[in-house]
Short mmCIF file of C-alpha atoms and ligand atoms in Angstrom, two decimals:
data_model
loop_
_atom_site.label_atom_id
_atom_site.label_comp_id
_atom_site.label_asym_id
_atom_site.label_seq_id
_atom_site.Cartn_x
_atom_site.Cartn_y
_atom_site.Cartn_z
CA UNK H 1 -27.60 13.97 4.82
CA UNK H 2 -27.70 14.89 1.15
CA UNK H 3 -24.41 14.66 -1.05
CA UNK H 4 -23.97 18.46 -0.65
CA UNK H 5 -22.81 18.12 3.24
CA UNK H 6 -21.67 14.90 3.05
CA UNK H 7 -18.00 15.08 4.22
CA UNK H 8 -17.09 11.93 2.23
CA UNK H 9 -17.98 13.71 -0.94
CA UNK H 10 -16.36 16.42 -0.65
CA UNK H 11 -13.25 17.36 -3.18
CA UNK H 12 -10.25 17.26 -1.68
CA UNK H 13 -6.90 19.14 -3.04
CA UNK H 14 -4.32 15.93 -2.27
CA UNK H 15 -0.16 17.56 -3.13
CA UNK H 16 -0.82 18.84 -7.07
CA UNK H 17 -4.00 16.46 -7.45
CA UNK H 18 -7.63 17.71 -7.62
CA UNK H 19 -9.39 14.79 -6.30
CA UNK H 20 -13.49 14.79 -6.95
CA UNK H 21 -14.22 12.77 -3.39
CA UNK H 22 -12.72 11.32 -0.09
CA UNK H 23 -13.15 7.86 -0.42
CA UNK H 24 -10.10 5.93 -2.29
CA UNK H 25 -9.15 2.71 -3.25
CA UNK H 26 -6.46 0.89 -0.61
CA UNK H 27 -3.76 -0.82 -2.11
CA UNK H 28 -4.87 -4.32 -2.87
CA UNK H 29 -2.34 -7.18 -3.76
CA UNK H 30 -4.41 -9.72 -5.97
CA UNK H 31 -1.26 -12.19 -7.14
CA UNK H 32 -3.04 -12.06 -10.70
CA UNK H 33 0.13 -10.98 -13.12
CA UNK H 34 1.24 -12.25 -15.86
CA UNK H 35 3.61 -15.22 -16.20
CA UNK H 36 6.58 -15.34 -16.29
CA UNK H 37 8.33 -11.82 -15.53
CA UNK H 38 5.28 -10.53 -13.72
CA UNK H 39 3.84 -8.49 -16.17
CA UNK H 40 0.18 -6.32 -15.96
CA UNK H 41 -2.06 -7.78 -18.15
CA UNK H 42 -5.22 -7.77 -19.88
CA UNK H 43 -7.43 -8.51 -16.76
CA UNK H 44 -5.66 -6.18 -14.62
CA UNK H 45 -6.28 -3.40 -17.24
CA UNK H 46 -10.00 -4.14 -16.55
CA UNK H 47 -9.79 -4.44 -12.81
CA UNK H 48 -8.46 -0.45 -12.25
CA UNK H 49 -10.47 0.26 -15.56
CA UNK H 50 -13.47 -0.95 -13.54
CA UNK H 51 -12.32 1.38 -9.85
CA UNK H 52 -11.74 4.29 -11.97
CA UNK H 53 -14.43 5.91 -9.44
CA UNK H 54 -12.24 5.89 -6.79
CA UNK H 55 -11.35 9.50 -5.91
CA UNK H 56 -7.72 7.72 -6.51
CA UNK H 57 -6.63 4.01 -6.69
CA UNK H 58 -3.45 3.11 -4.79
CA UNK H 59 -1.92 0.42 -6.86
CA UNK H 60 -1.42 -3.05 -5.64
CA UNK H 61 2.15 -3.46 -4.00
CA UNK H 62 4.54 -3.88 -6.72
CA UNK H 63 8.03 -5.06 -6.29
CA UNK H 64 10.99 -2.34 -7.15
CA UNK H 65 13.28 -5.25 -8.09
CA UNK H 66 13.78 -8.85 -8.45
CA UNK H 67 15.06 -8.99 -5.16
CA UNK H 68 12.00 -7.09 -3.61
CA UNK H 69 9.63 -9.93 -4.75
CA UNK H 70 8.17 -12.18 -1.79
CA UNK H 71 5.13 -13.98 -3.68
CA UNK H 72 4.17 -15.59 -6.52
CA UNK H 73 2.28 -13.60 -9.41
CA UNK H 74 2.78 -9.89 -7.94
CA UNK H 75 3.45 -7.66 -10.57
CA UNK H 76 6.72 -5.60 -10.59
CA UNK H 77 8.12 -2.39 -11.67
CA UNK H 78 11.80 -2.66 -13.09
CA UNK H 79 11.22 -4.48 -16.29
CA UNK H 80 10.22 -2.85 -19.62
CA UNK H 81 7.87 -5.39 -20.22
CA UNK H 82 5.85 -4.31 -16.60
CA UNK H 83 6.32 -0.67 -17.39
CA UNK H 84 4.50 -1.28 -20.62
CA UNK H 85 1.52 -3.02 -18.84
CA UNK H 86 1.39 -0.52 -16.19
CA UNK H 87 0.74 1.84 -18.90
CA UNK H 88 -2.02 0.17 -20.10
CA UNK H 89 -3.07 0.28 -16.96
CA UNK H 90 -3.00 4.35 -16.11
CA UNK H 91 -4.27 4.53 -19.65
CA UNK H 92 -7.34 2.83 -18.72
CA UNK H 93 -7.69 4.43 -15.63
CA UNK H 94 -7.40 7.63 -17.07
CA UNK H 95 -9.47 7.56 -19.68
CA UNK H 96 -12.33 6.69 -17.16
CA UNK H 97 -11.40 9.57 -15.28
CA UNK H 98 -9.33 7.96 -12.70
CA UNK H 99 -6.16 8.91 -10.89
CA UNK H 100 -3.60 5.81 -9.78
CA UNK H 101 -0.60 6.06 -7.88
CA UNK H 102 1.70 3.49 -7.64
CA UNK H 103 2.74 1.42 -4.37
CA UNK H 104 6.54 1.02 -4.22
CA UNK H 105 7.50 -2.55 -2.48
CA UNK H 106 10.15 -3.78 -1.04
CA UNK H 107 9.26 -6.87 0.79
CA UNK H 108 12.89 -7.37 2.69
CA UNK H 109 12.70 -10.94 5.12
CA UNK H 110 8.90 -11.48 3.71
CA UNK H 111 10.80 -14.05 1.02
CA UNK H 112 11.49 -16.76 0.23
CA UNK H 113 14.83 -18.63 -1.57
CA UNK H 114 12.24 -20.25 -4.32
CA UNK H 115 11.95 -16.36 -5.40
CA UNK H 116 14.64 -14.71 -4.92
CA UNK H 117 17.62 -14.05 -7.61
CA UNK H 118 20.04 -17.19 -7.70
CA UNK H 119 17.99 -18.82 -4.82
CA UNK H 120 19.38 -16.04 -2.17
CA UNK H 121 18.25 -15.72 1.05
CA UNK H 122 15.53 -12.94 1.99
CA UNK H 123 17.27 -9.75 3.24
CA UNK H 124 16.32 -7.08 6.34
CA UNK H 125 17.72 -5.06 8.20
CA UNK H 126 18.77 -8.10 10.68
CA UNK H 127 18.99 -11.79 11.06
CA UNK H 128 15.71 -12.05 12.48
CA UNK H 129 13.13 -14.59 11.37
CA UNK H 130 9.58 -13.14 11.49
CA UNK H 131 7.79 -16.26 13.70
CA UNK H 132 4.72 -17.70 12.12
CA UNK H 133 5.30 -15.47 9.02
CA UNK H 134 4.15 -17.84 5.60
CA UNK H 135 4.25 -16.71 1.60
CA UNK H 136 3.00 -17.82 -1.27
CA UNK H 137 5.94 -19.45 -3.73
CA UNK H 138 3.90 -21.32 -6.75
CA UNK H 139 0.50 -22.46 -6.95
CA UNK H 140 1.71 -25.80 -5.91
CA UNK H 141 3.05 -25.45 -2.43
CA UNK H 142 1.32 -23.08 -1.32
CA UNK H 143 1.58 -21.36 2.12
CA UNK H 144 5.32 -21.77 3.40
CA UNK H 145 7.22 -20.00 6.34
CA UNK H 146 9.88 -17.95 5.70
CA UNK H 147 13.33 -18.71 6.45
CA UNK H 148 15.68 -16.60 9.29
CA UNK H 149 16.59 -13.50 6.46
CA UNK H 150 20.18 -12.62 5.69
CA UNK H 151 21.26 -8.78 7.77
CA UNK H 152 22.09 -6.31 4.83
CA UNK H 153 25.49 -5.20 5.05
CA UNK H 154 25.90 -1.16 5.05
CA UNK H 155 27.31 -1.05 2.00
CA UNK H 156 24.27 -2.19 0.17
CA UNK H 157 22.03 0.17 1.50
CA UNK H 158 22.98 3.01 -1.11
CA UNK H 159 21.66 -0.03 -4.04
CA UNK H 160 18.25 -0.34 -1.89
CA UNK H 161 17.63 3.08 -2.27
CA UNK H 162 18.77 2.61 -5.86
CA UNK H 163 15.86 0.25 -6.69
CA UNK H 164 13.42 2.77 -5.02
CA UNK H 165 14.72 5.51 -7.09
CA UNK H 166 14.62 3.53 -10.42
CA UNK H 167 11.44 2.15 -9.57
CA UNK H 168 9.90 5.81 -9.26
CA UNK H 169 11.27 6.79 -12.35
CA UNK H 170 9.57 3.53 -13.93
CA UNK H 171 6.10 4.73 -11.80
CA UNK H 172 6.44 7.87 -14.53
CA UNK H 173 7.36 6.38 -17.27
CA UNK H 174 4.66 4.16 -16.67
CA UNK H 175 1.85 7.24 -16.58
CA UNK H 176 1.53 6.82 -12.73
CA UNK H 177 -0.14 10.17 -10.92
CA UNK H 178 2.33 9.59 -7.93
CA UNK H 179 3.85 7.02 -5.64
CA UNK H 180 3.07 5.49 -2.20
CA UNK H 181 6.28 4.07 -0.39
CA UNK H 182 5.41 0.98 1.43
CA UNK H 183 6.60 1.11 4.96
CA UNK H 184 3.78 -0.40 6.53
CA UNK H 185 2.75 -4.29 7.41
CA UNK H 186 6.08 -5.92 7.97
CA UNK H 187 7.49 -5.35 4.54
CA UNK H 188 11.09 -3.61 4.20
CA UNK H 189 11.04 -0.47 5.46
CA UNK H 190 8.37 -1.42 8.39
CA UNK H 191 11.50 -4.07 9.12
CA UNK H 192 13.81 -0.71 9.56
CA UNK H 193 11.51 1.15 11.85
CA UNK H 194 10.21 -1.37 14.46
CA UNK H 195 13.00 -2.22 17.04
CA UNK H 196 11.27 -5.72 16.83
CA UNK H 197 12.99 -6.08 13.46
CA UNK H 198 15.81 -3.66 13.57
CA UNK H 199 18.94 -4.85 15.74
CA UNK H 200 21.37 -3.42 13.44
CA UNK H 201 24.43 -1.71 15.32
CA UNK H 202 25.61 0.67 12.43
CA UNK H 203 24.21 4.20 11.68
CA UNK H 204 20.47 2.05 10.39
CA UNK H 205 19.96 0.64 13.67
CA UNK H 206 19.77 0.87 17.40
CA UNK H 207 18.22 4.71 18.42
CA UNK H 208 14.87 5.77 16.89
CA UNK H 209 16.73 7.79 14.37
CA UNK H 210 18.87 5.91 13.32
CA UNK H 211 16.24 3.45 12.55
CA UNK H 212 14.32 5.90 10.75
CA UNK H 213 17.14 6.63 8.40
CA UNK H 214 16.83 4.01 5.38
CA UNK H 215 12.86 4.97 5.10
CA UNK H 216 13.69 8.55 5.05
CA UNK H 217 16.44 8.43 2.46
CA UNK H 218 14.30 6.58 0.22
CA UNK H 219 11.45 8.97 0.59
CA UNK H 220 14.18 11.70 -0.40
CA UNK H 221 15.33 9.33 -3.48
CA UNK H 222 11.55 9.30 -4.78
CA UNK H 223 10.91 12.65 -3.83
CA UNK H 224 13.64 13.59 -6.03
CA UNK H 225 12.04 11.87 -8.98
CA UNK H 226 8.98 13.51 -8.37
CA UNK H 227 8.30 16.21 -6.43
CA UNK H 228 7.40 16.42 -2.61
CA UNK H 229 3.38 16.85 -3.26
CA UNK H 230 3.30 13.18 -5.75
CA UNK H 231 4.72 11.28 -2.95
CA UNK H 232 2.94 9.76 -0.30
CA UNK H 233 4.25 7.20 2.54
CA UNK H 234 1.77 3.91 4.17
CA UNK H 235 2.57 3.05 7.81
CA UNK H 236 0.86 0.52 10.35
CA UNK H 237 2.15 1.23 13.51
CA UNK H 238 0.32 -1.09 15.88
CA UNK H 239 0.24 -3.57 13.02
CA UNK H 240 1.12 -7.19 14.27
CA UNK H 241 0.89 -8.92 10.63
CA UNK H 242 4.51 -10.40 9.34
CA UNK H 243 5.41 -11.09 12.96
CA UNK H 244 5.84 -7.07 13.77
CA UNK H 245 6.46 -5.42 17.40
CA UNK H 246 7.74 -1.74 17.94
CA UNK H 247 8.46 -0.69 21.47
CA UNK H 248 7.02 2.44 21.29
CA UNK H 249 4.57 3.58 18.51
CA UNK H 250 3.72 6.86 19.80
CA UNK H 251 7.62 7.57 19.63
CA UNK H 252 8.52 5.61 16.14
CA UNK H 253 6.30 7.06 14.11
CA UNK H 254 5.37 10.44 15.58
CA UNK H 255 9.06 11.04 15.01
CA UNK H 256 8.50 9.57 11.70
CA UNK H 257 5.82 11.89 10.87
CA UNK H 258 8.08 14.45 11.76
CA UNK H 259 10.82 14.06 9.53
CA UNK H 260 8.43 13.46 6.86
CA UNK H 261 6.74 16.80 7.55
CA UNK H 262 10.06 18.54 6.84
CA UNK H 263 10.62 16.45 3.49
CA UNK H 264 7.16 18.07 2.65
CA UNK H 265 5.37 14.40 1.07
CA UNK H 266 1.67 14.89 0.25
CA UNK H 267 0.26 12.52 2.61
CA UNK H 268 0.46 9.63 5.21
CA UNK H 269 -1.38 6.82 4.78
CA UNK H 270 -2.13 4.93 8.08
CA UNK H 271 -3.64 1.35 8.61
CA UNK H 272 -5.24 1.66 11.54
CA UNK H 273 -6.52 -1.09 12.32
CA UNK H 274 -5.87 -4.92 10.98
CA UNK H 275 -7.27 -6.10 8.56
CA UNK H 276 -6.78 -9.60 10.94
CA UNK H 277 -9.19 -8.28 12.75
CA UNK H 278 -8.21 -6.33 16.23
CA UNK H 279 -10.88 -4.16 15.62
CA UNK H 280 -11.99 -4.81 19.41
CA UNK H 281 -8.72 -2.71 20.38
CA UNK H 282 -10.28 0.36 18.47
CA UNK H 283 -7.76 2.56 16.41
CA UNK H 284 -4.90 3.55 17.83
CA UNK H 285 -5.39 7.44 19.18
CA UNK H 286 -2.67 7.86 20.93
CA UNK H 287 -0.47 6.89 17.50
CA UNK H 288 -3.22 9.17 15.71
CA UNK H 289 -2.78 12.48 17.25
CA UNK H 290 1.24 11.88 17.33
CA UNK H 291 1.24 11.44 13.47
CA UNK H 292 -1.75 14.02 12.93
CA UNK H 293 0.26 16.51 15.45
CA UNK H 294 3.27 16.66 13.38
CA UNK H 295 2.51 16.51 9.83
CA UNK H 296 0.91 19.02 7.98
CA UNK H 297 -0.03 17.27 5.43
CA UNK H 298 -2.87 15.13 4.45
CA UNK H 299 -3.76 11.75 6.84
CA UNK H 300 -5.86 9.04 4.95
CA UNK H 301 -6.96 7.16 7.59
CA UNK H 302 -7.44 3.31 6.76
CA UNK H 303 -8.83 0.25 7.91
CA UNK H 304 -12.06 -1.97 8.37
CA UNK H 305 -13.96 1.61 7.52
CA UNK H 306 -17.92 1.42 6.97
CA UNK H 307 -18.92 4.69 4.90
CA UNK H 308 -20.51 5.60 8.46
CA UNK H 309 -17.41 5.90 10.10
CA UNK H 310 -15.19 7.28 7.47
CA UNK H 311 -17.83 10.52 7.18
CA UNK H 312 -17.65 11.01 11.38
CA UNK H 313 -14.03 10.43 11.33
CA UNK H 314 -13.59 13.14 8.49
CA UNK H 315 -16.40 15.28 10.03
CA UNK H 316 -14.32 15.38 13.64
CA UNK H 317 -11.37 16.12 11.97
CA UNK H 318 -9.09 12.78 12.34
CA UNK H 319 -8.82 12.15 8.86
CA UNK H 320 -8.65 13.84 5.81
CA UNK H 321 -9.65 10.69 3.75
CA UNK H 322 -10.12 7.35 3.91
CA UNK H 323 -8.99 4.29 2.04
CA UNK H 324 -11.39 1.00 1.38
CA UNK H 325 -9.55 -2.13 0.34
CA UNK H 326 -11.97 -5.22 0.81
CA UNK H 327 -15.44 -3.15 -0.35
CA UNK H 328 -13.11 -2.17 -3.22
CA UNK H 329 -12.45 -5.54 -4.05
CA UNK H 330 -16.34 -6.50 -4.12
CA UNK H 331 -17.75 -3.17 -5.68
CA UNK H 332 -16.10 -1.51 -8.11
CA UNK H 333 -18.61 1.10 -8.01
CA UNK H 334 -17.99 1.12 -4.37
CA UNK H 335 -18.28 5.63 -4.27
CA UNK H 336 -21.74 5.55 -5.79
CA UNK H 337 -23.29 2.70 -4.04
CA UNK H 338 -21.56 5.24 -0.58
CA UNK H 339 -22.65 7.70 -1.87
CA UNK H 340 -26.42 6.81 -2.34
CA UNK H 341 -26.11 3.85 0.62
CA UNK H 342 -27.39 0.72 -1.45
CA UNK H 343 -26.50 -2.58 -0.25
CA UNK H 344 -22.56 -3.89 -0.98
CA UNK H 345 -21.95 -6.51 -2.50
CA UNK H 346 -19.43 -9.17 -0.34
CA UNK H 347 -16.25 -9.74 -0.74
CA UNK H 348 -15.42 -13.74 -1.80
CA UNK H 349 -11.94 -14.83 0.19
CA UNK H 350 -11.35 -17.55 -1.65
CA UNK H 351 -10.31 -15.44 -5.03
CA UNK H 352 -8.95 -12.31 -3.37
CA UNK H 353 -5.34 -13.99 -4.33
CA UNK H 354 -4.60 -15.55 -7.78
CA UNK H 355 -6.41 -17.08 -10.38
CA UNK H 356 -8.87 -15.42 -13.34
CA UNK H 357 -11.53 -13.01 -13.44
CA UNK H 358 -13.76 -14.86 -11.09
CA UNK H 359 -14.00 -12.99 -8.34
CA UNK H 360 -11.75 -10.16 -9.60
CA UNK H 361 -13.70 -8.38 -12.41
CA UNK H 362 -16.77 -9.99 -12.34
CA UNK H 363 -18.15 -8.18 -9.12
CA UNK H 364 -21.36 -6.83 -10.11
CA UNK H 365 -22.19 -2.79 -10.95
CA UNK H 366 -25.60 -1.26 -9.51
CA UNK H 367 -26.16 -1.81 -13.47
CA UNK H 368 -25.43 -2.60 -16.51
CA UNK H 369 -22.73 -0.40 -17.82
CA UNK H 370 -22.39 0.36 -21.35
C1 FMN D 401 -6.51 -9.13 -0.55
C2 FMN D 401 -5.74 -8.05 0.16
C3 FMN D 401 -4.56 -7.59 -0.39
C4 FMN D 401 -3.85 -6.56 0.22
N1 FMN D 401 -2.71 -6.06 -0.38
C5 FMN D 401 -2.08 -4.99 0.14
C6 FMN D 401 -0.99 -4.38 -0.56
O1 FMN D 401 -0.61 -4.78 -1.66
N2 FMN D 401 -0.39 -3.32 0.03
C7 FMN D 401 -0.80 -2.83 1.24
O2 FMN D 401 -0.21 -1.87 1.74
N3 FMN D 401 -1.84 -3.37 1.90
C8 FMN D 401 -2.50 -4.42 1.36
N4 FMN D 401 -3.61 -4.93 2.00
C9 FMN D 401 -4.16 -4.23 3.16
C10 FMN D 401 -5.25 -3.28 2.68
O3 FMN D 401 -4.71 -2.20 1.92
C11 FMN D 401 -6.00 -2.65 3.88
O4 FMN D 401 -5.07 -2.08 4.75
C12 FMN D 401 -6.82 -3.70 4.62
O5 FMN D 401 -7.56 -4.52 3.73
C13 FMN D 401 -7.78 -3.02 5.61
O6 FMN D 401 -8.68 -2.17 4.91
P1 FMN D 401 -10.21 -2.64 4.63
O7 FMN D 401 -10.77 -3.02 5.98
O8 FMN D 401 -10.89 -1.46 4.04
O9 FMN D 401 -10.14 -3.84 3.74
C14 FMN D 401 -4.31 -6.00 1.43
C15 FMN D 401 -5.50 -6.49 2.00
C16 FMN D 401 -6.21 -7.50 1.37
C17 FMN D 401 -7.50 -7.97 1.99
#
């Protein structure tokens, strides 16, 4: 195949941007902010600086709000002092020629008191502790579970979708492309769709729509900030991570895809496989075609890719594009090695979450760059 016919290399018109090639960066939480308050710093500058080759980087989840926070040394979004280093950031990755939207987190029960304002309880949608489900407080304690969240009341729904508003408008002050609402792999909004999660009673809870209803009216917040076609949504609806369970996938989020046709966003983003490892189970079809059957806009397709795959999944039409998170994490270069199929370098486990530049920007190029 030469890179004229190769469907992973072809442009791709994504909402308002012009993107050069189909295979993207997946948002990749690396718990490497600065301390305290959380702040983008020098090395995270050089991380995106370094995947500017990405035909767009997703940012690493970042938390709306002090309350959204559920682990140590994630960067955030509603401080001045974070909107300054995100700049530096889309600087960066803009002057290399780079586009970057920014992932919009909420993590709701995925908490813990240790971070949380005045030592609060985690909130969700209901009083339902995600079994098995650990964060990451400090760098001393490590792993811990999570304790049985407290159910949001009704009345402080409006100041959810609040934080997601204000956090957009921080995404542009920050030089952000666009924004990805996170309402995939247990966090917040995944809480609010699954009925595994969602027992509320009120107008939130209960039938599929009304447990569609907080995700939606955030996407409308953000959308308001920005514009339908700089606004994209990440789901994972067979995903089991956080303790997760929907009843009926097919249903949840074909509905979902629905409703976000009519809102108009850019594109859905869909983890299709975990990153646990189910890959045995294959990706989810049936869930596919539901989503890909009801919105007309773009589908990035996501999960344990190989370059292989992505270009026969693009080829027969089930994706538009295709995010890499792990071979983004070990090759920074990761479209040109693709796109002229030299080895990849491995990813290293043991630093994908905190510490320095080991094992964060010191992943080696095909060569030496000036
Ligand atoms: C270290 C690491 C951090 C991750 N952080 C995020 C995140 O911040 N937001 C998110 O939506 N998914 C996150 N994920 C999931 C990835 O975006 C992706 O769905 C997963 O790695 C599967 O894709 P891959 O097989 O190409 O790695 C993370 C995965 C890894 C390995």
């Amino acid at each position: 195949m030469t890179r004229h016919d190769d469907p992973l290399f072809q442009p791709f018109t994504l909402g308002e941007l012009a993107l050069p090639h189909r295979v993207l960066m997946a948002p990749l939480t690396r718990s490497r902010s600065a301390q305290p308050g959380d702040v983008p710093q020098a090395m995270n500058v050089e991380y995106y600086r370094q995947r500017a080759g990405a035909g767009l980087i997703f940012s690493e989840a970042t938390q709306i709000s002090p309350q959204g926070k559920g682990y140590a040394f994630t960067p955030g979004i509603h401080s001045a002092e974070q909107i300054a280093g995100w700049r530096r950031v889309t600087d960066a990755v803009h002057d290399a020629g780079g586009r970057i939207h920014a992932q919009l987190w909420h993590v709701g029960r995925i908490s813990h008191p240790a971070l949380q304002p005045g030592e609060a309880l985690p909130v969700a949608p209901s009083a339902i502790r995600p079994e098995d489900a650990k964060t990451f407080i400090s760098a001393d304690s490590g792993m811990v579970d999570v304790p049985q969240p407290r159910a949001l009341e009704a009345g402080e729904l409006p100041g959810i979708v609040e934080q997601y508003r204000q956090a957009a408008e921080n995404a542009r002050e920050a030089g952000f492309d666009g924004v990805e609402v996170h309402a995939a792999n247990g966090y917040l909004l995944d809480q609010f769709l699954k009925s595994g999660s969602n027992a509320r009673e009120d107008a939130y809870g209960g039938s599929l729509d009304n447990r569609l209803r907080l995700p939606l009216e955030v996407v409308e917040a953000v959308v308001g900030v920005w514009g339908k076609a700089r606004v994209g949504v990440r789901v994972s609806p067979t995903g089991s991570f956080n303790a997760m369970h929907d009843e009926d996938p097919v249903a949840t989020f074909g509905a979902f895809a629905k409703a976000l046709d009519s809102i108009g966003i850019a594109y859905i983003e869909v983890v299709e496989d975990s990153f646990q490892g189910n890959h045995e189970t294959g990706r989810p079809e049936a869930v596919i075609d539901a989503i890909r059957g009801r919105f007309a806009g773009a589908y990035i397709g996501n999960g344990a890719y190989t370059a292989d795959e992505a270009r026969q999944r693009i080829a027969d039409g089930r994706a538009d594009l295709v995010t890499f998170g792990r071979p983004f994490i070990a090759n920074p270069d990761l479209p040109e090695r693709l796109r002229s199929g030299v080895a990849l370098n491995e990813p290293d486990y043991a630093t994908f979450y905190g510490g320095d530049e080991h094992g964060y920007t010191d992943y080696p190029f095909l060569e030496a760059r000036d």
